[in-house]
PDB file of C-alpha atoms (C1' of nucleotides) in Angstrom:
ATOM      1  CA  UNK B  20       0.000   0.000   0.000  1.00 88.00           C
ATOM      2  CA  UNK B  21       1.287   3.399  -0.949  1.00 93.00           C
ATOM      3  CA  UNK B  22       0.035   6.645   0.503  1.00 96.00           C
ATOM      4  CA  UNK B  23      -0.537   9.965  -1.140  1.00 98.00           C
ATOM      5  CA  UNK B  24      -1.209  13.616  -0.672  1.00 98.00           C
ATOM      6  CA  UNK B  25      -3.435  15.958  -2.617  1.00 98.00           C
ATOM      7  CA  UNK B  26      -3.589  19.730  -2.449  1.00 97.00           C
ATOM      8  CA  UNK B  27      -6.664  21.807  -2.893  1.00 97.00           C
ATOM      9  CA  UNK B  28      -7.489  25.420  -2.318  1.00 96.00           C
ATOM     10  CA  UNK B  29     -10.360  25.434   0.181  1.00 95.00           C
ATOM     11  CA  UNK B  30     -12.242  27.820  -2.105  1.00 93.00           C
ATOM     12  CA  UNK B  31     -11.961  25.331  -4.952  1.00 94.00           C
ATOM     13  CA  UNK B  32     -12.714  22.175  -2.970  1.00 96.00           C
ATOM     14  CA  UNK B  33     -12.413  21.966   0.801  1.00 96.00           C
ATOM     15  CA  UNK B  34     -12.271  19.104   3.280  1.00 97.00           C
ATOM     16  CA  UNK B  35     -15.638  20.356   4.545  1.00 97.00           C
ATOM     17  CA  UNK B  36     -17.127  19.753   1.150  1.00 97.00           C
ATOM     18  CA  UNK B  37     -15.546  16.327   0.838  1.00 97.00           C
ATOM     19  CA  UNK B  38     -16.953  15.425   4.234  1.00 97.00           C
ATOM     20  CA  UNK B  39     -20.382  16.644   3.205  1.00 97.00           C
ATOM     21  CA  UNK B  40     -20.387  14.979  -0.206  1.00 97.00           C
ATOM     22  CA  UNK B  41     -18.606  11.845   0.923  1.00 97.00           C
ATOM     23  CA  UNK B  42     -16.996  11.288  -2.427  1.00 97.00           C
ATOM     24  CA  UNK B  43     -15.829  13.272  -5.451  1.00 97.00           C
ATOM     25  CA  UNK B  44     -14.099  13.088  -8.818  1.00 97.00           C
ATOM     26  CA  UNK B  45     -10.669  14.620  -8.331  1.00 97.00           C
ATOM     27  CA  UNK B  46     -11.160  16.768 -11.409  1.00 96.00           C
ATOM     28  CA  UNK B  47      -9.119  19.566 -12.844  1.00 94.00           C
ATOM     29  CA  UNK B  48      -5.598  18.216 -12.360  1.00 95.00           C
ATOM     30  CA  UNK B  49      -3.656  19.543 -15.357  1.00 94.00           C
ATOM     31  CA  UNK B  50      -0.134  18.467 -14.621  1.00 94.00           C
ATOM     32  CA  UNK B  51       1.349  15.423 -16.291  1.00 94.00           C
ATOM     33  CA  UNK B  52       3.285  14.152 -13.325  1.00 94.00           C
ATOM     34  CA  UNK B  53       0.217  14.354 -11.118  1.00 95.00           C
ATOM     35  CA  UNK B  54      -1.890  12.731 -13.819  1.00 95.00           C
ATOM     36  CA  UNK B  55       0.588   9.894 -14.184  1.00 95.00           C
ATOM     37  CA  UNK B  56       0.435   9.177 -10.474  1.00 96.00           C
ATOM     38  CA  UNK B  57      -3.355   8.946 -10.595  1.00 97.00           C
ATOM     39  CA  UNK B  58      -3.318   6.930 -13.796  1.00 96.00           C
ATOM     40  CA  UNK B  59      -0.496   4.506 -13.028  1.00 95.00           C
ATOM     41  CA  UNK B  60       0.108   4.359  -9.317  1.00 96.00           C
ATOM     42  CA  UNK B  61      -2.906   5.092  -7.165  1.00 97.00           C
ATOM     43  CA  UNK B  62      -4.918   2.038  -6.171  1.00 97.00           C
ATOM     44  CA  UNK B  63      -8.390   1.757  -4.728  1.00 98.00           C
ATOM     45  CA  UNK B  64      -8.249   1.780  -0.953  1.00 98.00           C
ATOM     46  CA  UNK B  65      -5.004   3.697  -0.592  1.00 98.00           C
ATOM     47  CA  UNK B  66      -5.009   6.635   1.807  1.00 98.00           C
ATOM     48  CA  UNK B  67      -4.520  10.252   0.817  1.00 98.00           C
ATOM     49  CA  UNK B  68      -3.574  13.198   3.001  1.00 98.00           C
ATOM     50  CA  UNK B  69      -5.655  16.261   2.204  1.00 98.00           C
ATOM     51  CA  UNK B  70      -3.857  19.617   2.157  1.00 98.00           C
ATOM     52  CA  UNK B  71      -5.403  23.070   2.040  1.00 97.00           C
ATOM     53  CA  UNK B  72      -3.178  25.249  -0.120  1.00 96.00           C
ATOM     54  CA  UNK B  73      -3.502  28.999  -0.445  1.00 94.00           C
ATOM     55  CA  UNK B  74      -5.237  28.893   2.897  1.00 94.00           C
ATOM     56  CA  UNK B  75      -4.578  30.774   6.099  1.00 93.00           C
ATOM     57  CA  UNK B  76      -2.664  28.942   7.287  1.00 95.00           C
ATOM     58  CA  UNK B  77      -1.902  26.322   4.663  1.00 96.00           C
ATOM     59  CA  UNK B  78      -2.386  23.018   6.504  1.00 97.00           C
ATOM     60  CA  UNK B  79      -3.000  19.306   6.340  1.00 97.00           C
ATOM     61  CA  UNK B  80      -6.606  18.889   7.341  1.00 97.00           C
ATOM     62  CA  UNK B  81      -7.833  15.395   6.649  1.00 97.00           C
ATOM     63  CA  UNK B  82      -7.555  11.955   5.143  1.00 98.00           C
ATOM     64  CA  UNK B  83      -9.262  10.618   2.045  1.00 98.00           C
ATOM     65  CA  UNK B  84      -9.142   7.298   0.254  1.00 98.00           C
ATOM     66  CA  UNK B  85      -8.757   6.371  -3.406  1.00 98.00           C
ATOM     67  CA  UNK B  86     -12.238   5.218  -4.374  1.00 98.00           C
ATOM     68  CA  UNK B  87     -12.062   4.303  -8.054  1.00 97.00           C
ATOM     69  CA  UNK B  88      -9.863   3.037 -10.827  1.00 97.00           C
ATOM     70  CA  UNK B  89      -8.474   5.767 -13.094  1.00 97.00           C
ATOM     71  CA  UNK B  90     -10.751   7.135 -15.818  1.00 96.00           C
ATOM     72  CA  UNK B  91     -10.834  10.188 -18.105  1.00 96.00           C
ATOM     73  CA  UNK B  92     -11.593  13.512 -16.437  1.00 95.00           C
ATOM     74  CA  UNK B  93     -14.915  14.503 -18.042  1.00 95.00           C
ATOM     75  CA  UNK B  94     -14.256  18.224 -17.593  1.00 94.00           C
ATOM     76  CA  UNK B  95     -11.621  18.109 -20.347  1.00 92.00           C
ATOM     77  CA  UNK B  96     -14.410  17.512 -22.902  1.00 92.00           C
ATOM     78  CA  UNK B  97     -16.735  20.228 -21.616  1.00 91.00           C
ATOM     79  CA  UNK B  98     -16.316  23.578 -23.382  1.00 89.00           C
ATOM     80  CA  UNK B  99     -18.169  25.268 -20.546  1.00 88.00           C
ATOM     81  CA  UNK B 100     -15.692  24.008 -17.946  1.00 89.00           C
ATOM     82  CA  UNK B 101     -12.672  25.989 -16.913  1.00 89.00           C
ATOM     83  CA  UNK B 102     -10.786  22.710 -17.213  1.00 91.00           C
ATOM     84  CA  UNK B 103     -11.755  22.267 -20.875  1.00 90.00           C
ATOM     85  CA  UNK B 104      -8.885  21.077 -23.059  1.00 90.00           C
ATOM     86  CA  UNK B 105      -9.388  21.563 -26.800  1.00 86.00           C
ATOM     87  CA  UNK B 106      -6.663  19.063 -27.569  1.00 86.00           C
ATOM     88  CA  UNK B 107      -8.313  16.222 -25.686  1.00 88.00           C
ATOM     89  CA  UNK B 108     -10.658  13.821 -27.463  1.00 88.00           C
ATOM     90  CA  UNK B 109     -12.740  10.960 -26.163  1.00 89.00           C
ATOM     91  CA  UNK B 110     -10.606   8.617 -28.262  1.00 88.00           C
ATOM     92  CA  UNK B 111      -7.403  10.099 -26.873  1.00 88.00           C
ATOM     93  CA  UNK B 112      -8.176  11.647 -23.506  1.00 92.00           C
ATOM     94  CA  UNK B 113      -5.368  13.644 -22.052  1.00 93.00           C
ATOM     95  CA  UNK B 114      -6.393  13.935 -18.400  1.00 95.00           C
ATOM     96  CA  UNK B 115      -7.106  11.023 -16.117  1.00 95.00           C
ATOM     97  CA  UNK B 116      -8.467  11.120 -12.591  1.00 96.00           C
ATOM     98  CA  UNK B 117      -9.577   8.934  -9.723  1.00 97.00           C
ATOM     99  CA  UNK B 118     -12.425   9.360  -7.269  1.00 98.00           C
ATOM    100  CA  UNK B 119     -11.639  10.224  -3.672  1.00 98.00           C
ATOM    101  CA  UNK B 120     -13.807   9.472  -0.686  1.00 98.00           C
ATOM    102  CA  UNK B 121     -13.824  11.069   2.734  1.00 98.00           C
ATOM    103  CA  UNK B 122     -12.199   9.118   5.549  1.00 98.00           C
ATOM    104  CA  UNK B 123     -11.698  11.547   8.413  1.00 97.00           C
ATOM    105  CA  UNK B 124     -10.633  14.959   9.489  1.00 97.00           C
ATOM    106  CA  UNK B 125      -7.333  15.107  11.295  1.00 97.00           C
ATOM    107  CA  UNK B 126      -7.970  15.526  15.040  1.00 96.00           C
ATOM    108  CA  UNK B 127      -6.448  18.956  14.544  1.00 96.00           C
ATOM    109  CA  UNK B 128      -5.183  20.657  11.362  1.00 96.00           C
ATOM    110  CA  UNK B 129      -1.423  20.669  10.965  1.00 97.00           C
ATOM    111  CA  UNK B 130      -0.141  24.010   9.680  1.00 97.00           C
ATOM    112  CA  UNK B 131       2.690  23.904   7.202  1.00 96.00           C
ATOM    113  CA  UNK B 132       4.967  25.749   9.612  1.00 96.00           C
ATOM    114  CA  UNK B 133       4.548  23.007  12.191  1.00 96.00           C
ATOM    115  CA  UNK B 134       5.214  20.297   9.636  1.00 97.00           C
ATOM    116  CA  UNK B 135       8.370  22.060   8.536  1.00 96.00           C
ATOM    117  CA  UNK B 136       9.594  22.200  12.107  1.00 95.00           C
ATOM    118  CA  UNK B 137       9.247  18.455  12.655  1.00 95.00           C
ATOM    119  CA  UNK B 138      12.423  16.437  12.098  1.00 94.00           C
ATOM    120  CA  UNK B 139      10.361  13.302  11.489  1.00 95.00           C
ATOM    121  CA  UNK B 140       8.967  14.791   8.295  1.00 96.00           C
ATOM    122  CA  UNK B 141      12.269  15.741   6.743  1.00 94.00           C
ATOM    123  CA  UNK B 142      12.325  15.129   3.017  1.00 94.00           C
ATOM    124  CA  UNK B 143       8.566  15.260   2.551  1.00 96.00           C
ATOM    125  CA  UNK B 144       7.726  16.584  -0.918  1.00 95.00           C
ATOM    126  CA  UNK B 145       5.118  18.997   0.424  1.00 96.00           C
ATOM    127  CA  UNK B 146       7.806  20.736   2.462  1.00 96.00           C
ATOM    128  CA  UNK B 147      10.281  21.181  -0.356  1.00 93.00           C
ATOM    129  CA  UNK B 148      10.788  24.797  -1.320  1.00 90.00           C
ATOM    130  CA  UNK B 149       8.938  25.524  -4.519  1.00 89.00           C
ATOM    131  CA  UNK B 150       7.046  22.246  -4.427  1.00 90.00           C
ATOM    132  CA  UNK B 151       4.008  22.586  -6.677  1.00 92.00           C
ATOM    133  CA  UNK B 152       2.959  19.056  -7.410  1.00 95.00           C
ATOM    134  CA  UNK B 153      -0.700  18.738  -6.471  1.00 96.00           C
ATOM    135  CA  UNK B 154      -0.710  14.939  -6.242  1.00 97.00           C
ATOM    136  CA  UNK B 155       2.273  13.483  -4.433  1.00 96.00           C
ATOM    137  CA  UNK B 156       3.476  10.190  -3.045  1.00 97.00           C
ATOM    138  CA  UNK B 157       4.032  10.148   0.730  1.00 97.00           C
ATOM    139  CA  UNK B 158       6.346   7.807   2.586  1.00 97.00           C
ATOM    140  CA  UNK B 159       4.587   5.512   5.000  1.00 96.00           C
ATOM    141  CA  UNK B 160       6.781   6.799   7.826  1.00 96.00           C
ATOM    142  CA  UNK B 161       5.748  10.365   7.031  1.00 97.00           C
ATOM    143  CA  UNK B 162       2.094   9.392   6.909  1.00 97.00           C
ATOM    144  CA  UNK B 163       2.362   7.752  10.329  1.00 97.00           C
ATOM    145  CA  UNK B 164       4.169  10.761  11.721  1.00 97.00           C
ATOM    146  CA  UNK B 165       1.455  13.101  10.467  1.00 97.00           C
ATOM    147  CA  UNK B 166      -1.175  11.025  12.257  1.00 96.00           C
ATOM    148  CA  UNK B 167       0.940  11.041  15.406  1.00 95.00           C
ATOM    149  CA  UNK B 168       1.447  14.798  15.335  1.00 95.00           C
ATOM    150  CA  UNK B 169      -2.195  15.418  14.724  1.00 95.00           C
ATOM    151  CA  UNK B 170      -3.231  13.166  17.595  1.00 93.00           C
ATOM    152  CA  UNK B 171      -1.158  15.115  20.096  1.00 86.00           C
ATOM    153  CA  UNK B 172      -2.316  18.568  21.192  1.00 77.00           C
TER     154      UNK B 172
ATOM    155  C1'  DG I  22       1.096  41.952  -3.434  1.00 83.73           C
ATOM    156  C1'  DC I  23       5.549  39.771  -4.111  1.00 83.73           C
ATOM    157  C1'  DC I  24       8.233  36.486  -6.016  1.00 83.73           C
ATOM    158  C1'  DA I  25      10.633  31.832  -6.354  1.00 83.73           C
ATOM    159  C1'  DA I  26      10.129  27.801  -8.578  1.00 83.73           C
ATOM    160  C1'  DC I  27       8.445  25.652 -11.439  1.00 83.73           C
ATOM    161  C1'  DG I  28       5.823  23.690 -16.246  1.00 83.73           C
ATOM    162  C1'  DT I  29       4.388  24.815 -20.953  1.00 83.73           C
ATOM    163  C1'  DT I  30       4.595  26.951 -25.386  1.00 83.73           C
ATOM    164  C1'  DG I  31       6.416  28.107 -29.583  1.00 83.73           C
ATOM    165  C1'  DG I  32       9.990  30.227 -32.552  1.00 83.73           C
ATOM    166  C1'  DC I  33      14.079  28.898 -34.487  1.00 83.73           C
TER     167       DC I  33
ATOM    168  C1'  DG X  15      16.351  19.954 -29.597  1.00 83.73           C
ATOM    169  C1'  DC X  16      17.160  24.408 -27.418  1.00 83.73           C
ATOM    170  C1'  DC X  17      15.685  27.991 -24.779  1.00 83.73           C
ATOM    171  C1'  DA X  18      13.350  32.502 -23.911  1.00 83.73           C
ATOM    172  C1'  DA X  19       9.070  34.108 -22.769  1.00 83.73           C
ATOM    173  C1'  DC X  20       5.189  33.380 -20.445  1.00 83.73           C
ATOM    174  C1'  DG X  21       1.721  31.585 -17.190  1.00 83.73           C
ATOM    175  C1'  DT X  22       0.762  29.277 -12.836  1.00 83.73           C
ATOM    176  C1'  DT X  23       1.275  27.693  -8.127  1.00 83.73           C
ATOM    177  C1'  DG X  24       1.409  28.721  -3.639  1.00 83.73           C
ATOM    178  C1'  DG X  25       4.055  30.236   0.503  1.00 83.73           C
ATOM    179  C1'  DC X  26       4.945  34.338   2.747  1.00 83.73           C
TER     180       DC X  26
END
DNA sequence: GCCAACGTTGGC
DNA sequence: GCCAACGTTGGC
């Protein structure tokens, strides 16, 4: 089992909304590396840390789970969508996504500053300066450490 | 609002 | 294939 991390701006799609809706298509990812992870690596049942980016403060806020096999992101075919991609066709879709389902909120949100200060999380992609990847692999040890940190006040 | 660190585009 | 220009992400 691998674990993962996704970023979302709370205004675009928040942990509150995921909790309310229970499950969602992780639409709108338009980065090839992130797409490849969803297409080739993520498996149903694997756990996903949920990060609020561009938030105040930016923080890890919850846990989700991969809930589907990969399939084409329908928004790429929709001219009315802001994620529309004129170069994508149904025969040759360009963007692939998976569904995510809500698992839990972290007992308390973990602000980025706190994560950065923890030696146990050294090397985590999220903490790398300039890191922009919106779907990332997470080491099991880092995942466990996040849960630990969040469980302590 | 600033800007560093990207990724993409397109001319050549 | 190179690379400059440009656009975006996202922390601060």
